[in-house]
DNA sequence: TTCTGCTAGTAAAAGGTTTTACTAGCTTAT
DNA sequence: ATAAGCTAGTAAAACCTTTTACTAGCAGAA
C-alpha cells in the first residue's frame, strides 16, 4: 500500500558501490575517466533498479527545459482546425526528433491578460515559442520584438509561423501569399475570366493583404481592377465564405469567378452557390488557397494554391531551435507556393 | 551583452531584508504567521524585481508537474483531424482552468518502442495521461491497467477518452456507440428503408463493434439482418468511405441507405455516390456519426448522430484530475448520444 | 629521492523552491 | 518568580541532478 519513492541517482550510487558523481558521469557518456569495470557495474545497477533521471532536476541544473510552446489563436475550439492541425503536427514531429516536447497554449484574453506568454519563459516552462495565426492586433508580440542594440536580459526565442508583421523586427517563417494571389488570378485570367471577385480572410491578418495585392497585380497587368463591390470578407470560415459568396453574386451577377483566401471559405462559397442553383464551375469558377486535405474531397474537387503548410511548421521549428541554441540571431524566411489544378475552375460561361 | 541571470527567491530575500523562508511563506499564502509590514515589504520587492518562481524547482520539491499529456494515435498528420482536434481543444480548455499545462504526444512506433509512455511518468514529465483513438492493438496500455489487489509503486493516472477495451481494467470516459448505431438504424427504418448497409471504421477499435451491434439490434427487431455483403471497412477516412460506398453498391444495387461509422466516411461515401451519378438522398440515404462541424456544410448537409465529443474531452480531463489527486480510484463512464437530422437521409426511392 | 603527470574516482557546490523544526522575545497564568 | 504559550521569524533539510575542483595512488622522469 505504501507509495514507494521513485529511485534516484543516489540509490544507484549506493547499490553499485560508487559515488553519485560516477553514476552521473557514466550516464552522460563523459565516462572516458571511468574504468570499464565500474561503468558496467553502474549500468547494470541502473538497469536493475530501473533508474530514470528526473527531468525536473536536470532542467533545474541545466536551466533548459527542452519544451517548446505552440501558441494558437482563440478560435471556435482552436485545435479542431485543419490548417492549424497540420502545422501543429509538423512542429510536433520535428520537435520530437530533436529531443523536445511540445506544449499547447491558446492565446486568449485570459492567457494574455495574465501575461502567460512571458511566464512561459520566466517560470521556466519552455525554451521557445512558436506563434500560429498571428494578427496585427496581437500586441503581446511586441514583448518578443528583437532589439539588436542590446541583448535582452534572458533571450526569449520566438518565431511567427506562416505569417509576419511588416514594420516590426519579428522572427518569421512563411510562404509567399502575394505570389499565391497572383498565381490564382493569372490562372483564372488564362481561362478567360474577366469578372473576378475575392473573398478574403480576416483583415487583421497580414497575409490577407499580400494575397489581395497579388491578385490586384495580376489584374492590373490584364488592364483590370478589383472594385470594392467585388470584395467581401469571409473571416476564414465556411460560414463566412458562404455568406460572402451570396453577397457578391447578389450585388453583381456578372461575376464568373471567385478567389477565396483559404479553402474553407472556398468550400463555404461553393456550398452557397450550389444552394442558389448555380453550377460550379460551369456558372461560377472557384479557386481556394492552402490545399488542405479536404480540398480533394469536396464536390467539385477544389482547384487551389498549394501552400506548403507542413513544411512551414517543420522549418519554423527547426529555425526556432537554432535561435535557442544561439546559432542564429534572427530568422526571416519566405517560401514559394504552387498551383494545384482540380475541377472547381473552368472557362467562364458564355452568355 | 552579458546574459543576466533570472531573479530567484534568494534575491527577493536579500533585497527585502528577510529570510528566504519568509518570502516563500508570503507567496504561498501560508502567511498567517507573518506580520503585515513584512508581507508588504516582501510583496513590493517581488513586484520590483519581477520575481517569478521557477516551476522546475517547484516541481522538484512538490514531486508534481502540473502537466498532462495527450496521447494521440499515429495518423496522417495526426493533429489535422477534426475529431481529435475537438477533444484536444476540450482537454486543453479544462486543464488550463484547473492550472495544468498540456503536452502533445503521438503514440507511434518510435514513441512506444522507447517506452516513452512510461518515461512520461517516471522522468517526471507529467502527472497524468489522456489516451485518444485507442485500439485493441495498443498493447502499451496494459502498462496502465489497474491492479486493485496491490497499489502500484507510484500510481500512473491514465484515462482512455471516448473508447474502452472490454475485459480490461482501464479507466475510461466514452459515449454510447451501441446506442448511436441503434438510433441511426431505427431512424432509417422509420423512413421506410429495408436495404441498409454499413461502412464501419477500423475493426481494431472497440466502438466500431458497439456501433455495429447497435445497428444489428435495430435490424433484428425489424426482422432484418446485416449480411456480410452489406458491410465494408472505411478505415475512418474520406477515401475509405468513398471506396467502401463504391464496393457496396457494385455488389448490391438494391441498397437504399448507408450508415457510416463517422462523418468523414459518410462524406467520402456521398462524394463517391454523386460521382457515380446517384443522388443523395433521393437514390441513396446516408447517415454519419459524430456530428463534426463540417457535417453541416457538405452537400447535402449530413444527417448524423451527435456524439458529445467536446464534453467527453472535458469530462475525461476532469476525472483524470480526480485520479491524480487521489479523489477516486477508478473511472468508467458512458454518456448518451442524440440524433441530428439534416438532409442526407429521406424515404427510400420507389422502384 | 623527489617532482610531474596521469588514472580513476569522489566531495561539494550549485541550481530554486517548500517545509520542518527550531528560536528569540514577549505575554499570560499560577 | 517561573513555567507555559504565543508571535514572528529563520536555519537547514529535502527534492535530484550536473559539474567543478579536488585527491589518492601510482608510473615515469630527472
XYZ file of C-alpha atoms (C1' of nucleotides) in Angstrom:
762
model
C 0.000 0.000 0.000
C 2.856 2.340 0.770
C 3.663 4.641 -2.120
C 7.239 3.674 -2.828
C 9.501 6.533 -3.678
C 10.981 6.864 -7.127
C 14.523 5.603 -7.492
C 17.127 8.351 -7.675
C 20.733 8.564 -8.674
C 21.643 8.221 -5.005
C 20.105 4.774 -4.896
C 22.088 3.732 -7.916
C 25.279 5.047 -6.339
C 24.677 3.196 -3.106
C 23.660 -0.062 -4.779
C 26.530 -0.045 -7.216
C 29.058 0.886 -4.553
C 30.243 4.052 -6.240
C 29.708 7.744 -5.832
C 26.825 9.598 -7.323
C 29.226 11.622 -9.426
C 30.469 8.444 -11.034
C 26.954 7.375 -11.900
C 26.248 10.723 -13.473
C 29.467 10.626 -15.470
C 28.689 7.162 -16.761
C 25.150 8.085 -17.752
C 26.197 11.243 -19.527
C 28.871 9.469 -21.530
C 31.525 11.684 -20.044
C 32.970 8.401 -18.931
C 36.417 8.493 -20.507
C 37.772 8.688 -16.980
C 35.714 5.783 -15.693
C 37.043 2.231 -15.988
C 35.064 -0.262 -17.947
C 34.500 -2.407 -14.876
C 32.951 0.453 -12.934
C 30.903 1.525 -15.909
C 29.399 -1.915 -16.367
C 28.632 -2.170 -12.686
C 26.831 1.159 -12.743
C 24.946 0.402 -15.919
C 23.787 -2.918 -14.556
C 22.531 -1.298 -11.383
C 20.713 1.331 -13.414
C 19.051 -1.445 -15.340
C 18.218 -3.455 -12.271
C 16.665 -0.583 -10.343
C 15.022 0.881 -13.429
C 16.527 4.269 -12.758
C 15.437 7.206 -14.938
C 16.809 10.676 -14.285
C 14.210 13.262 -13.320
C 13.833 15.925 -15.910
C 12.860 18.426 -13.289
C 16.202 18.103 -11.564
C 18.031 18.058 -14.883
C 16.199 21.151 -16.015
C 16.917 22.930 -12.782
C 20.578 22.224 -13.223
C 20.863 22.956 -16.933
C 18.444 25.864 -16.989
C 16.889 24.276 -20.047
C 13.524 22.626 -20.299
C 13.584 21.050 -23.754
C 9.969 22.124 -24.094
C 8.538 24.303 -26.841
C 5.158 26.014 -26.714
C 2.791 26.317 -29.640
C 0.669 29.422 -29.280
C -2.620 29.116 -31.160
C -5.157 31.944 -31.553
C -8.541 31.653 -29.940
C -10.980 30.212 -32.445
C -14.032 28.063 -32.027
C -12.365 25.003 -30.485
C -8.959 26.023 -31.690
C -7.435 22.628 -32.351
C -10.279 21.272 -34.440
C -8.917 23.247 -37.365
C -7.218 21.519 -40.252
C -4.864 24.401 -41.024
C -3.522 24.714 -37.506
C -3.635 20.986 -37.014
C -1.302 20.465 -39.922
C 1.205 22.966 -38.583
C 0.997 21.578 -35.074
C 1.584 18.141 -36.493
C 4.685 19.302 -38.314
C 6.069 21.088 -35.280
C 5.462 18.130 -33.037
C 7.167 15.709 -35.382
C 10.204 17.865 -35.822
C 10.463 18.853 -32.178
C 10.388 15.276 -31.048
C 13.058 14.172 -33.436
C 15.218 16.898 -31.923
C 14.501 15.789 -28.355
C 11.961 18.463 -27.468
C 8.450 18.139 -26.075
C 5.583 20.303 -27.223
C 3.195 22.323 -25.100
C -0.155 23.624 -26.341
C -1.353 27.103 -25.454
C -4.251 29.227 -26.658
C -3.567 32.956 -26.815
C -6.906 34.092 -25.440
C -7.765 37.039 -23.253
C -7.179 35.128 -20.070
C -3.792 33.871 -21.195
C -2.508 37.240 -22.360
C -4.174 39.194 -19.574
C -2.125 37.317 -17.022
C 0.940 37.695 -19.240
C 1.348 33.981 -19.521
C 3.327 34.404 -22.713
C 6.129 35.850 -20.590
C 5.634 33.450 -17.708
C 6.215 30.623 -20.145
C 9.809 31.798 -20.310
C 10.305 33.397 -16.928
C 8.982 30.483 -14.930
C 10.997 28.015 -16.974
C 8.132 26.339 -18.712
C 9.695 26.412 -22.167
C 12.811 27.263 -24.139
C 10.977 28.780 -27.102
C 7.580 29.647 -28.556
C 6.017 29.215 -31.994
C 3.165 31.627 -32.716
C 0.409 30.485 -35.083
C -2.367 32.504 -36.697
C -0.868 35.837 -35.734
C -2.699 39.100 -36.481
C -1.585 42.703 -36.372
C -3.719 43.181 -33.291
C -1.610 40.796 -31.269
C 0.092 43.441 -29.178
C 1.628 40.881 -26.920
C 4.086 40.097 -29.679
C 5.920 43.347 -29.053
C 7.249 41.750 -25.875
C 9.192 39.473 -28.192
C 10.463 42.011 -30.728
C 14.169 41.943 -31.428
C 16.277 44.802 -30.127
C 19.615 44.338 -31.760
C 21.217 47.229 -29.895
C 21.280 45.431 -26.580
C 20.878 41.815 -25.728
C 17.819 41.062 -23.621
C 18.362 40.007 -20.027
C 17.423 36.477 -20.951
C 16.719 35.862 -24.586
C 13.186 34.694 -25.384
C 13.292 32.835 -28.672
C 10.028 33.215 -30.585
C 9.060 32.547 -34.189
C 5.919 33.544 -36.067
C 4.740 30.674 -38.256
C 3.418 31.308 -41.751
C 2.795 34.996 -41.250
C 4.646 38.192 -40.412
C 4.108 41.790 -39.344
C 5.683 44.362 -41.620
C 7.499 47.184 -39.890
C 8.478 45.055 -36.935
C 11.533 43.026 -36.096
C 9.989 39.629 -35.510
C 11.352 36.269 -36.471
C 9.177 34.508 -39.019
C 8.943 31.644 -41.490
C 6.114 31.966 -44.010
C 5.122 31.202 -47.548
C 4.516 33.728 -50.251
C 0.870 34.773 -50.227
C 1.473 37.616 -52.655
C 2.618 35.061 -55.156
C -0.318 32.815 -54.227
C -2.796 35.562 -55.066
C -1.037 36.321 -58.305
C -0.999 32.676 -59.408
C -4.662 32.095 -58.610
C -5.666 35.198 -60.507
C -3.456 34.558 -63.514
C -4.841 31.042 -63.787
C -8.378 32.421 -63.974
C -7.336 35.126 -66.437
C -5.806 32.490 -68.681
C -9.051 30.536 -68.590
C -10.665 33.682 -69.932
C -12.281 35.168 -66.834
C -12.628 38.936 -66.609
C -15.153 39.370 -63.796
C -13.181 38.014 -60.845
C -14.216 38.516 -57.217
C -12.327 37.992 -53.976
C -13.432 36.546 -50.669
C -10.605 37.480 -48.380
C -9.773 36.377 -44.867
C -9.694 38.451 -41.729
C -8.362 41.951 -42.448
C -6.130 41.948 -39.392
C -4.011 39.163 -40.859
C -1.129 40.461 -42.935
C -1.181 37.641 -45.476
C -4.721 38.699 -46.374
C -3.306 41.934 -47.752
C -0.460 40.198 -49.514
C -2.873 37.803 -51.177
C -5.057 40.636 -52.348
C -2.088 42.631 -53.575
C -1.008 39.645 -55.663
C -4.448 39.456 -57.236
C -4.516 43.160 -57.936
C -1.114 42.964 -59.552
C -2.270 40.198 -61.900
C -5.481 42.054 -62.719
C -3.591 45.269 -63.351
C -1.358 43.553 -65.878
C -4.505 42.480 -67.697
C -5.782 46.037 -67.507
C -8.416 45.159 -64.903
C -9.252 46.403 -61.437
C -10.598 44.808 -58.276
C -13.523 47.066 -57.405
C -14.756 47.232 -53.787
C -18.048 45.614 -54.709
C -16.197 42.533 -55.856
C -14.567 42.093 -52.457
C -16.048 40.525 -49.363
C -14.655 39.383 -46.024
C -15.182 35.669 -45.318
C -13.352 35.574 -41.952
C -11.550 32.377 -42.925
C -14.610 30.246 -42.083
C -17.019 28.113 -44.126
C -19.982 30.157 -42.928
C -18.180 33.389 -43.780
C -17.328 32.109 -47.244
C -20.918 31.084 -47.864
C -22.315 34.465 -46.848
C -19.672 36.347 -48.771
C -20.466 34.433 -51.962
C -24.150 35.209 -51.537
C -23.496 38.916 -51.109
C -21.098 39.100 -54.032
C -23.469 37.483 -56.522
C -26.431 39.428 -55.287
C -24.553 42.664 -55.925
C -23.004 41.646 -59.219
C -24.455 38.806 -61.279
C -21.710 39.300 -63.867
C -19.082 37.629 -61.671
C -17.749 34.446 -63.299
C -15.012 33.530 -60.857
C -14.283 33.788 -57.169
C -10.937 33.527 -55.451
C -11.051 32.681 -51.747
C -8.287 33.395 -49.270
C -8.421 29.838 -47.955
C -10.023 26.515 -48.774
C -12.604 26.664 -46.032
C -14.107 29.856 -47.440
C -13.932 28.372 -50.932
C -15.868 25.337 -49.765
C -18.398 27.532 -47.994
C -18.769 29.613 -51.156
C -19.295 26.564 -53.347
C -21.891 25.227 -50.947
C -23.803 28.524 -51.172
C -23.529 28.831 -54.929
C -24.933 25.363 -55.406
C -27.750 26.079 -52.995
C -28.779 29.088 -55.041
C -28.883 26.979 -58.158
C -25.550 27.869 -59.706
C -23.200 25.223 -61.038
C -19.521 25.151 -60.104
C -17.509 25.589 -62.245
C -19.958 25.804 -65.195
C -21.584 29.036 -63.945
C -19.014 30.269 -61.459
C -15.421 29.121 -61.010
C -13.947 28.991 -57.515
C -10.282 28.883 -56.541
C -9.143 28.355 -52.971
C -5.858 28.680 -51.174
C -3.952 26.288 -48.867
C -4.699 22.893 -50.420
C -5.887 21.282 -47.266
C -6.602 17.576 -47.247
C -10.331 18.045 -47.599
C -9.910 20.114 -50.753
C -9.618 16.956 -52.828
C -12.875 15.545 -51.467
C -15.429 18.274 -51.917
C -17.756 18.499 -54.873
C -16.261 19.538 -57.215
C -12.709 18.846 -56.064
C -11.168 22.198 -55.325
C -8.694 23.976 -57.561
C -6.440 25.792 -55.145
C -2.985 27.138 -54.356
C -0.791 24.659 -52.586
C 0.955 26.337 -49.695
C 3.489 24.012 -48.077
C 1.951 24.228 -44.635
C 3.563 21.153 -43.176
C 6.974 22.221 -44.376
C 6.408 25.679 -42.867
C 5.818 24.094 -39.491
C 8.879 21.902 -39.744
C 11.052 24.706 -40.909
C 9.828 27.128 -38.263
C 10.537 24.580 -35.565
C 14.000 23.939 -36.903
C 14.858 27.612 -37.011
C 13.494 28.124 -33.506
C 15.939 25.517 -32.262
C 18.701 27.463 -33.984
C 17.592 30.570 -32.119
C 17.502 28.711 -28.816
C 20.954 27.309 -29.328
C 22.247 30.720 -30.323
C 23.236 29.552 -33.783
C 21.430 32.473 -35.397
C 20.274 35.848 -34.117
C 17.235 36.295 -36.352
C 15.039 34.395 -38.815
C 13.116 35.877 -41.736
C 12.190 33.388 -44.440
C 9.687 33.365 -47.291
C 8.970 30.166 -49.219
C 7.358 29.590 -52.648
C 3.879 28.200 -53.405
C 2.484 26.153 -56.307
C -0.724 25.914 -58.331
C -2.936 22.885 -57.724
C -5.486 22.347 -60.516
C -8.600 20.234 -59.819
C -12.163 20.763 -61.027
C -13.655 23.855 -59.432
C -12.457 26.277 -62.104
C -13.052 26.207 -65.853
C -13.538 28.631 -68.711
C -16.251 31.214 -67.966
C -19.847 30.685 -69.062
C -20.667 32.335 -72.384
C -23.804 34.408 -72.128
C 25.743 41.682 -23.753
C 26.046 39.625 -20.611
C 23.164 37.253 -20.144
C 21.799 38.366 -16.812
C 20.648 35.616 -14.536
C 16.986 35.170 -13.686
C 15.917 36.570 -10.325
C 15.374 33.963 -7.644
C 13.727 33.848 -4.274
C 17.146 34.479 -2.732
C 17.358 37.860 -4.424
C 13.979 38.793 -3.092
C 15.002 37.734 0.414
C 18.188 39.779 0.298
C 16.562 42.876 -1.194
C 13.621 42.814 1.174
C 15.815 42.199 4.193
C 14.140 38.993 5.236
C 14.817 35.320 5.000
C 14.008 33.212 2.034
C 11.601 31.190 4.126
C 9.618 34.301 4.860
C 9.366 35.151 1.177
C 8.142 31.667 0.398
C 5.575 31.787 3.180
C 4.242 35.108 1.962
C 3.980 33.944 -1.619
C 2.237 30.737 -0.733
C -0.336 32.470 1.406
C 0.782 30.480 4.430
C 1.419 33.902 5.852
C -0.771 33.879 8.930
C 2.419 33.999 10.935
C 3.927 36.893 9.001
C 3.188 40.478 10.023
C 1.521 42.748 7.556
C 4.505 45.073 7.427
C 6.850 42.274 6.435
C 4.381 40.911 3.968
C 4.023 44.237 2.199
C 7.771 44.694 2.098
C 8.220 41.279 0.513
C 5.403 41.724 -1.968
C 6.789 45.069 -3.055
C 10.221 43.597 -3.597
C 8.726 40.743 -5.597
C 6.975 43.303 -7.738
C 10.053 45.492 -8.124
C 12.384 42.675 -9.118
C 9.756 40.941 -11.194
C 10.312 37.689 -9.398
C 8.552 34.565 -10.718
C 9.112 31.212 -9.052
C 10.700 28.580 -11.267
C 8.378 25.725 -11.943
C 11.279 23.352 -12.265
C 12.313 23.979 -8.678
C 8.731 23.878 -7.502
C 8.141 20.637 -9.306
C 11.272 19.112 -7.900
C 10.125 19.976 -4.425
C 6.469 19.034 -4.777
C 7.019 15.987 -6.970
C 4.214 17.313 -9.142
C 4.495 18.774 -12.603
C 1.021 20.111 -13.282
C 1.412 18.818 -16.808
C -0.887 16.391 -18.565
C -0.044 14.520 -21.744
C -2.466 13.882 -24.574
C -1.542 10.712 -26.380
C -2.783 10.699 -29.968
C -2.556 7.730 -32.348
C -0.364 7.956 -35.385
C -2.425 9.076 -38.336
C -1.583 11.066 -41.399
C -0.594 14.326 -39.696
C -2.356 13.403 -36.507
C -3.454 16.816 -35.350
C -5.049 17.881 -38.605
C -8.063 15.812 -37.681
C -11.323 17.408 -36.643
C -12.342 14.623 -34.292
C -9.129 14.620 -32.309
C -8.837 18.371 -32.568
C -12.135 18.820 -30.833
C -11.148 16.548 -27.976
C -7.742 18.158 -27.636
C -9.426 21.522 -27.537
C -11.723 20.411 -24.745
C -8.918 18.899 -22.725
C -6.752 21.967 -23.104
C -9.517 24.321 -22.007
C -10.385 22.303 -18.972
C -6.794 21.581 -17.997
C -5.866 25.222 -18.105
C -8.757 26.312 -15.981
C -7.518 23.811 -13.412
C -3.946 25.106 -13.542
C -2.468 22.381 -15.702
C -0.480 22.591 -18.918
C -0.954 20.201 -21.791
C 1.677 18.195 -23.605
C 1.171 16.624 -27.027
C 2.458 13.165 -27.825
C 1.932 10.804 -30.749
C 1.871 7.125 -29.856
C 3.882 5.912 -32.812
C 6.348 3.087 -33.074
C 9.251 5.240 -32.052
C 7.449 6.593 -29.010
C 6.270 3.227 -27.743
C 9.412 1.384 -28.750
C 11.438 3.536 -26.378
C 8.709 3.155 -23.762
C 8.151 6.867 -23.648
C 4.674 6.349 -22.254
C 6.323 5.168 -19.047
C 9.105 7.734 -19.150
C 6.454 10.426 -19.205
C 5.685 9.440 -15.640
C 8.989 8.080 -14.439
C 11.043 11.042 -15.557
C 8.550 13.470 -14.119
C 7.270 14.888 -17.353
C 3.581 14.674 -16.452
C 1.118 13.858 -13.690
C -1.370 12.068 -15.929
C -2.103 10.910 -19.475
C -5.216 11.027 -21.653
C -5.253 8.411 -24.425
C -7.127 9.232 -27.623
C -8.076 6.975 -30.510
C -7.230 3.797 -28.644
C -7.431 0.406 -30.360
C -7.318 -3.126 -29.006
C -3.870 -3.483 -30.525
C -2.419 -0.867 -28.247
C -0.543 -3.276 -26.020
C 1.235 -0.472 -24.269
C -1.982 0.233 -22.403
C -1.519 -2.873 -20.285
C 1.257 -0.987 -18.507
C -1.507 1.217 -17.174
C -4.064 -1.388 -16.217
C -5.437 -1.182 -12.699
C -4.399 -3.825 -10.214
C -6.643 -3.301 -7.256
C -5.001 -6.018 -5.199
C -1.880 -4.013 -4.563
C -1.161 -0.356 -5.024
C 1.419 0.369 -7.703
C 4.776 1.702 -6.610
C 3.902 5.108 -7.965
C 0.417 5.483 -9.359
C 0.244 6.401 -13.056
C -3.114 8.042 -13.667
C -4.349 7.355 -17.200
C -7.746 7.729 -18.849
C -8.940 6.429 -22.205
C -11.027 9.074 -23.944
C -14.171 8.125 -25.833
C -13.359 4.474 -26.116
C -12.691 1.446 -23.947
C -11.358 -2.089 -24.036
C -13.731 -4.737 -22.744
C -12.229 -7.317 -20.447
C -9.617 -4.932 -19.095
C -9.471 -2.722 -16.063
C -8.801 0.628 -17.682
C -10.193 3.995 -16.758
C -12.388 5.458 -19.484
C -14.922 8.117 -20.356
C -16.833 7.455 -23.565
C -20.166 7.922 -25.233
C -22.565 5.198 -26.161
C -21.807 3.956 -29.671
C -24.124 0.992 -29.330
C -26.938 3.436 -28.824
C -25.619 5.566 -31.696
C -25.799 2.641 -34.100
C -29.252 1.743 -32.917
C -30.573 5.292 -33.318
C -29.125 5.722 -36.803
C -30.600 2.457 -37.923
C -34.008 2.989 -36.349
C -34.226 6.384 -37.985
C -33.669 4.821 -41.392
C -36.107 2.008 -40.641
C -38.759 4.546 -39.721
C -38.176 6.316 -43.031
C -39.020 3.008 -44.658
C -35.587 1.656 -45.566
C -35.068 -2.086 -45.621
C -31.808 -2.458 -47.546
C -29.372 -0.783 -45.178
C -25.597 -1.090 -45.483
C -22.804 -0.238 -43.069
C -19.446 1.381 -43.658
C -17.681 0.764 -40.400
C -14.456 2.149 -39.019
C -11.277 0.301 -38.220
C -12.051 -3.148 -36.821
C -9.457 -2.820 -34.070
C -11.463 -0.047 -32.444
C -13.964 -1.329 -29.910
C -16.615 1.306 -30.625
C -16.756 0.007 -34.175
C -18.172 -3.240 -32.837
C -20.546 -1.481 -30.472
C -21.853 0.665 -33.314
C -22.424 -2.354 -35.491
C -24.067 -4.278 -32.661
C -26.483 -1.383 -32.197
C -27.388 -1.476 -35.861
C -27.841 -5.228 -35.823
C -30.082 -4.960 -32.798
C -32.328 -2.448 -34.542
C -32.411 -4.546 -37.713
C -33.200 -7.683 -35.780
C -36.183 -6.026 -34.166
C -37.459 -5.267 -37.648
C -36.823 -8.873 -38.630
C -33.824 -7.938 -40.780
C -30.182 -8.954 -40.903
C -26.929 -7.235 -41.738
C -25.408 -9.567 -44.307
C -21.627 -9.570 -44.835
C -22.003 -8.185 -48.331
C -23.648 -5.093 -46.938
C -20.653 -4.330 -44.727
C -17.416 -2.611 -45.721
C -14.486 -1.171 -43.804
C -13.947 2.528 -44.437
C -10.983 2.971 -42.043
C -12.449 6.190 -40.661
C -11.191 8.217 -43.656
C -12.867 10.039 -46.539
C -11.009 7.933 -49.062
C -12.000 4.763 -47.251
C -15.629 5.848 -47.139
C -15.625 6.617 -50.849
C -14.166 3.252 -51.807
C -16.441 1.365 -49.441
C -19.523 3.009 -50.934
C -18.365 2.080 -54.425
C -17.836 -1.554 -53.457
C -21.150 -1.820 -51.621
C -23.228 -0.536 -54.493
C -21.346 -2.520 -57.034
C -22.135 -5.668 -55.068
C -25.729 -4.820 -54.255
C -27.654 -2.224 -56.247
C -30.676 -2.757 -54.002
C -29.096 -0.790 -51.133
C -31.140 2.321 -50.336
C -29.306 3.569 -47.265
C -25.805 3.603 -45.863
C -24.774 4.160 -42.280
C -21.181 5.277 -41.774
C -19.214 4.902 -38.548
C -18.123 8.512 -38.687
C -18.828 11.695 -40.637
C -15.635 11.577 -42.633
C -16.540 8.227 -44.160
C -20.087 9.464 -44.738
C -18.764 12.468 -46.620
C -16.430 10.277 -48.625
C -19.325 7.964 -49.426
C -21.561 10.817 -50.568
C -18.803 12.170 -52.747
C -18.450 8.782 -54.426
C -22.190 8.216 -54.839
C -22.597 11.562 -56.547
C -19.656 10.870 -58.808
C -21.265 7.673 -59.974
C -24.439 9.524 -60.815
C -26.534 8.706 -57.772
C -28.449 11.368 -55.883
C -28.233 11.706 -52.103
C -30.700 11.242 -50.500
C -33.108 10.661 -53.423
C -31.369 7.464 -54.576
C -29.348 6.549 -51.510
C -29.651 7.928 -47.993
C -26.505 8.384 -45.914
C -26.250 8.773 -42.153
C -22.979 9.626 -40.416
C -21.821 9.590 -36.835
C -20.050 12.260 -34.714
C -21.669 15.484 -35.942
C -18.421 17.247 -36.645
C -18.503 20.903 -37.585
C -18.118 20.200 -41.270
C -21.173 17.937 -41.312
C -23.441 20.966 -41.620
C -21.580 22.279 -44.649
C -21.371 19.419 -47.046
C -23.810 18.827 -49.877
C -26.316 17.700 -48.769
C -25.932 18.682 -45.111
C -25.293 15.470 -43.237
C -27.839 13.663 -41.102
C -25.778 12.158 -38.322
C -25.570 11.059 -34.701
C -24.406 13.781 -32.403
C -21.771 12.412 -30.037
C -20.823 14.982 -27.400
C -17.134 14.927 -28.254
C -16.180 18.171 -26.604
C -17.940 17.205 -23.416
C -16.165 13.830 -23.473
C -12.827 15.627 -23.545
C -13.765 17.951 -20.725
C -15.164 15.189 -18.608
C -12.194 12.890 -19.184
C -9.814 15.652 -18.169
C -11.798 16.399 -15.056
C -11.876 12.790 -13.989
C -8.158 12.429 -14.659
C -7.524 15.239 -12.199
C -9.608 13.345 -9.679
C -7.417 10.301 -10.220
C -4.258 12.368 -9.843
C -5.464 13.924 -6.640
C -6.483 10.534 -5.328
C -10.133 11.510 -5.065
C -11.210 8.393 -6.930
C -9.556 5.067 -7.628
C -11.165 4.285 -10.981
C -13.286 5.898 -13.699
C -15.712 4.113 -16.013
C -18.328 6.378 -17.602
C -20.668 6.036 -20.582
C -22.617 9.057 -21.851
C -25.697 9.302 -24.093
C -25.836 10.454 -27.726
C -28.562 12.209 -29.763
C -29.957 12.125 -33.304
C -29.147 15.072 -35.565
C -31.422 15.282 -38.595
C -30.286 17.238 -41.666
C -30.770 16.423 -45.336
C -28.741 13.378 -46.318
C -31.432 10.850 -45.453
C -35.008 10.607 -46.718
C -37.587 7.959 -47.587
C -36.178 5.295 -49.926
C -36.601 5.529 -53.679
C -39.622 3.633 -55.008
C -38.660 1.435 -57.896
C 64.642 10.661 -3.922
C 61.573 13.983 -5.340
C 58.841 16.003 -8.711
C 55.436 15.727 -12.594
C 51.651 13.841 -14.651
C 48.250 10.545 -15.220
C 44.250 7.457 -13.780
C 40.086 6.660 -11.543
C 37.482 8.397 -8.895
C 34.921 11.492 -5.138
C 33.210 15.638 -2.188
C 30.870 19.516 -2.520
C 28.642 23.323 -4.731
C 25.059 24.964 -7.444
C 20.529 25.223 -9.399
C 15.483 27.245 -6.789
C 11.941 26.054 -4.161
C 8.978 24.297 0.056
C 8.617 22.652 4.572
C 10.011 21.177 9.068
C 11.925 22.118 13.140
C 13.740 25.439 15.730
C 14.477 30.204 18.410
C 14.298 34.798 20.462
C 11.453 37.638 22.693
C 7.377 38.598 24.646
C 2.748 37.862 27.315
C -0.153 35.478 30.378
C -1.233 32.263 34.123
C -0.224 30.368 38.595
C 9.016 34.355 40.062
C 8.647 30.968 36.887
C 6.520 27.981 33.618
C 3.767 27.787 29.574
C 2.364 29.557 25.371
C 2.277 32.633 21.670
C 4.288 35.643 17.785
C 7.202 36.488 14.090
C 10.501 34.816 12.076
C 14.775 31.869 10.453
C 18.207 27.836 9.551
C 18.554 23.844 7.427
C 16.949 19.768 5.156
C 14.961 17.835 1.252
C 13.842 17.355 -3.662
C 17.615 15.309 -7.816
C 20.905 16.407 -10.995
C 25.352 18.066 -13.181
C 29.763 19.943 -12.894
C 33.839 21.753 -10.802
C 37.559 21.187 -8.129
C 39.933 18.166 -5.601
C 42.578 13.599 -4.058
C 44.828 9.127 -3.505
C 47.681 6.192 -5.685
C 50.794 5.112 -8.987
C 54.268 5.371 -13.059
C 57.888 7.574 -15.101
C 61.463 11.293 -15.356
C 65.304 13.963 -13.522
